[in-house]
Amino acid sequence: GHAMYSQNLPSDKYGTPLGESVSLGVHESQSRFWENFIGRSRPFWTYFFPLARSIFPGQLDHFTLDSFLQAINQVKPSFIRVEADEVTYNIHVYLRFVIEKELFEEKLEPENVPDRWNGLFQELFSMEVPNDTLGCLQDVHWSGAAFGYFPTYTLGNIYAAMLHERMRQEVPDMDALMERAEFGPILSWLKDKIHSKGQRYRPRRLIQLATQMEPSPRPLINYLEEKYAQLFHI
């Protein structure tokens, strides 16, 4: 997603704002869209699951398509953000946001971050963090001074859900395309609505124009409720 966004920015505007990505939140939306809304979907694996079974003989023999989809979409609290499922992922982001905010408001000293992290993690996930490797030192962001980056992941999830919802209206055969591994129309839609615009619009306006609605978490909530209700027969 990141690469396709960067590769499809207006090449004739390279070196100017019109040839650059508009924000990290929008950039993350492209990554999260392909990783989750496409890569964890039933239509995607309808095509690729038989292929995976042929490439890895014996490894997936005990899986059906349904059980495989349940496995790759299982909801289970974990210590590591990058291993989190779609449902709990944003809670990991929230934890980091709270700590960053407290640091910059000088309500939390850096040396107290491990204790604050562990306490907040216990509160949010009901799990005791065994060490800092599985806790506050798991990400590269803070050591690289990338403070304020984590919320862009949740913004990306929100934007991706909005784009996904709108795309389904404008590309009605989206599922059938994925079942044939024909991703061209999906990418073309993103290129037209997002990639080709560069920094012509601010992020909020860009998403509004692409989806015909103001940025809102509702499409993400609807997507998660519908997907997991169907997947696990809730």
Coordinates of C-alpha atoms in Angstrom, one line a residue:
G1 CA 0.0 0.0 0.0
H2 CA 2.7 2.5 0.9
A3 CA 4.7 1.6 -2.2
M4 CA 1.7 1.8 -4.6
Y5 CA 0.8 5.2 -3.2
S6 CA 4.4 6.5 -3.6
Q7 CA 4.7 5.0 -7.1
N8 CA 1.5 6.5 -8.3
L9 CA 1.9 10.1 -7.2
P10 CA 1.9 12.5 -10.2
S11 CA 5.4 12.0 -11.7
D12 CA 5.2 15.2 -13.7
K13 CA 4.8 17.1 -10.4
Y14 CA 7.8 15.4 -8.8
G15 CA 9.8 17.7 -6.5
T16 CA 6.7 19.9 -5.7
P17 CA 4.0 19.5 -3.1
L18 CA 1.6 18.3 -5.9
G19 CA 3.9 15.3 -6.3
E20 CA 4.1 14.3 -2.7
S21 CA 1.9 12.3 -0.4
V22 CA -0.5 14.4 1.6
S23 CA -0.1 13.0 5.1
L24 CA 1.0 10.0 7.1
G25 CA -2.6 9.2 8.0
V26 CA -3.5 8.9 4.3
H27 CA -0.3 7.0 3.7
E28 CA -1.2 4.5 6.4
S29 CA -4.7 4.2 5.0
Q30 CA -3.2 2.7 1.8
S31 CA -1.2 0.2 3.8
R32 CA -4.0 -0.8 6.1
F33 CA -6.4 -1.1 3.1
W34 CA -4.4 -3.7 1.3
E35 CA -3.2 -5.5 4.4
N36 CA -6.6 -5.9 6.1
F37 CA -9.5 -5.0 3.9
I38 CA -8.1 -6.9 1.0
G39 CA -5.5 -9.3 2.4
R40 CA -7.7 -10.7 5.2
S41 CA -10.9 -10.9 3.2
R42 CA -12.8 -14.0 2.0
P43 CA -12.7 -13.0 -1.7
F44 CA -9.0 -12.6 -1.7
W45 CA -8.4 -16.0 -0.1
T46 CA -11.0 -17.7 -2.3
Y47 CA -8.4 -17.3 -5.0
F48 CA -5.2 -17.6 -3.1
F49 CA -6.0 -20.3 -0.5
P50 CA -5.9 -23.2 -3.1
L51 CA -2.7 -21.6 -4.4
A52 CA -1.1 -21.5 -1.0
R53 CA -2.0 -25.2 -0.4
S54 CA -0.3 -26.2 -3.6
I55 CA 2.8 -24.1 -2.7
F56 CA 3.0 -25.5 0.9
P57 CA 2.0 -29.1 0.5
G58 CA 0.9 -30.7 3.7
Q59 CA 1.1 -27.5 5.7
L60 CA -2.5 -26.4 5.2
D61 CA -4.2 -29.7 4.6
H62 CA -6.1 -29.6 7.9
F63 CA -7.6 -26.2 7.0
T64 CA -10.7 -25.4 5.1
L65 CA -11.2 -21.9 3.7
D66 CA -13.5 -21.1 6.6
S67 CA -11.1 -22.3 9.3
F68 CA -8.2 -20.6 7.6
L69 CA -10.0 -17.3 7.5
Q70 CA -10.9 -17.7 11.2
A71 CA -7.2 -18.3 12.0
I72 CA -5.9 -15.3 10.2
N73 CA -8.6 -13.1 11.6
Q74 CA -8.7 -14.5 15.2
V75 CA -9.2 -11.9 17.9
K76 CA -6.8 -12.4 20.7
P77 CA -5.1 -9.8 22.9
S78 CA -1.4 -9.7 22.4
F79 CA 1.6 -7.8 23.7
I80 CA 3.0 -6.8 20.3
R81 CA 1.2 -4.1 18.3
V82 CA 2.3 -5.4 14.9
E83 CA 0.9 -8.8 15.7
A84 CA -2.4 -7.5 16.8
D85 CA -5.7 -8.3 15.1
E86 CA -8.0 -5.7 13.5
V87 CA -10.2 -5.4 16.6
T88 CA -7.6 -4.9 19.2
Y89 CA -5.0 -3.0 17.1
N90 CA -6.4 0.5 17.8
I91 CA -6.2 -0.1 21.6
H92 CA -2.5 -0.5 21.2
V93 CA -2.4 2.8 19.4
Y94 CA -4.5 4.4 22.2
L95 CA -2.1 3.3 24.8
R96 CA 0.8 4.9 23.0
F97 CA -1.1 8.1 22.4
V98 CA -1.9 8.4 26.1
I99 CA 1.7 8.0 27.1
E100 CA 3.0 10.4 24.4
K101 CA 0.5 13.0 25.5
E102 CA 1.4 12.7 29.2
L103 CA 5.1 13.0 28.2
F104 CA 4.6 16.3 26.3
E105 CA 2.3 17.7 29.0
E106 CA 5.2 16.9 31.4
K107 CA 2.8 14.8 33.5
L108 CA 5.1 11.8 33.0
E109 CA 8.9 11.5 33.2
P110 CA 10.7 9.3 30.7
E111 CA 12.1 7.1 33.3
N112 CA 8.6 6.3 34.5
V113 CA 7.3 5.2 31.0
P114 CA 7.8 1.4 31.7
D115 CA 5.7 1.5 34.8
R116 CA 3.0 3.7 33.2
W117 CA 3.0 1.4 30.1
N118 CA 2.6 -1.8 32.2
G119 CA -0.1 -0.3 34.3
L120 CA -2.1 1.0 31.4
F121 CA -1.6 -2.2 29.4
Q122 CA -3.0 -4.2 32.4
E123 CA -6.0 -1.9 32.5
L124 CA -6.7 -2.1 28.8
F125 CA -5.8 -5.7 28.0
S126 CA -6.0 -7.5 31.5
M127 CA -2.5 -8.8 30.8
E128 CA 0.7 -8.4 32.8
V129 CA 3.7 -7.3 30.7
P130 CA 6.6 -9.6 31.5
N131 CA 9.4 -7.3 30.3
D132 CA 10.1 -4.1 28.4
T133 CA 10.9 -6.0 25.2
L134 CA 7.2 -6.9 25.1
G135 CA 6.3 -3.5 26.5
C136 CA 7.5 0.0 25.9
L137 CA 10.7 -0.9 23.9
Q138 CA 8.9 -3.0 21.2
D139 CA 8.6 -0.1 18.7
V140 CA 11.3 1.8 16.9
H141 CA 9.3 5.1 16.8
W142 CA 10.3 6.7 20.1
S143 CA 14.0 5.8 19.7
G144 CA 13.9 7.5 16.4
A145 CA 12.1 10.5 17.8
A146 CA 9.0 9.7 15.8
F147 CA 6.6 11.1 18.4
G148 CA 3.0 11.6 17.2
Y149 CA 3.2 8.9 14.5
F150 CA 1.2 6.2 16.3
P151 CA -2.2 8.0 15.9
T152 CA -1.7 7.9 12.1
Y153 CA -2.3 4.1 12.2
T154 CA -5.8 4.6 13.6
L155 CA -6.4 7.5 11.2
G156 CA -5.3 5.1 8.5
N157 CA -7.8 2.4 9.6
I158 CA -10.6 5.0 9.7
Y159 CA -9.7 6.4 6.3
A160 CA -9.3 2.9 4.8
A161 CA -12.7 1.8 6.1
M162 CA -14.3 4.9 4.5
L163 CA -12.5 4.2 1.2
H164 CA -13.5 0.6 1.3
E165 CA -17.2 1.4 1.9
R166 CA -17.3 4.0 -0.9
M167 CA -15.3 1.7 -3.3
R168 CA -17.9 -1.0 -2.8
Q169 CA -20.6 1.4 -4.1
E170 CA -18.6 2.5 -7.1
V171 CA -16.9 -0.9 -7.9
P172 CA -19.9 -3.2 -7.4
D173 CA -18.1 -6.3 -8.6
M174 CA -15.2 -5.8 -6.2
D175 CA -15.6 -9.2 -4.6
A176 CA -15.8 -11.0 -7.9
L177 CA -12.7 -9.2 -9.1
M178 CA -10.7 -10.3 -6.0
E179 CA -11.9 -13.9 -6.4
R180 CA -10.2 -13.8 -9.8
A181 CA -7.1 -11.9 -8.5
E182 CA -8.0 -9.0 -10.7
F183 CA -6.9 -6.1 -8.6
G184 CA -6.4 -3.5 -11.4
P185 CA -9.8 -1.8 -11.0
I186 CA -9.3 -1.6 -7.2
L187 CA -5.9 0.0 -7.6
S188 CA -7.2 2.3 -10.4
W189 CA -9.9 3.6 -8.1
L190 CA -7.4 4.4 -5.4
K191 CA -5.1 6.0 -8.0
D192 CA -7.9 8.2 -9.2
K193 CA -9.3 9.2 -5.8
I194 CA -6.1 9.4 -3.7
H195 CA -2.7 8.8 -5.4
S196 CA -3.1 11.2 -8.3
K197 CA -4.1 14.1 -6.1
G198 CA -0.7 14.5 -4.3
Q199 CA -1.1 17.4 -1.9
R200 CA -3.7 19.2 -3.9
Y201 CA -6.1 18.9 -1.0
R202 CA -5.6 18.7 2.8
P203 CA -6.2 15.2 4.2
R204 CA -9.6 15.9 5.5
R205 CA -10.8 17.4 2.2
L206 CA -9.2 14.6 0.2
I207 CA -11.0 11.9 2.1
Q208 CA -14.2 13.9 2.0
L209 CA -14.0 14.2 -1.8
A210 CA -13.1 10.5 -2.2
T211 CA -15.8 9.1 0.0
Q212 CA -18.5 11.8 -0.1
M213 CA -18.6 12.0 3.7
E214 CA -16.8 13.7 6.5
P215 CA -14.1 11.6 8.3
S216 CA -15.9 9.3 10.7
P217 CA -15.1 6.1 12.6
R218 CA -18.5 4.7 11.8
P219 CA -17.5 2.9 8.6
L220 CA -14.7 1.1 10.5
I221 CA -17.1 0.1 13.3
N222 CA -19.6 -1.2 10.8
Y223 CA -17.0 -3.1 8.9
L224 CA -15.6 -4.8 12.0
E225 CA -19.1 -5.7 13.4
E226 CA -20.3 -7.1 10.1
K227 CA -17.0 -9.0 9.3
Y228 CA -16.6 -10.7 12.6
A229 CA -20.3 -11.4 13.0
Q230 CA -20.2 -13.3 9.8
L231 CA -16.8 -14.9 10.3
F232 CA -17.5 -16.3 13.8
H233 CA -21.3 -16.6 13.5
I234 CA -21.9 -14.2 16.3

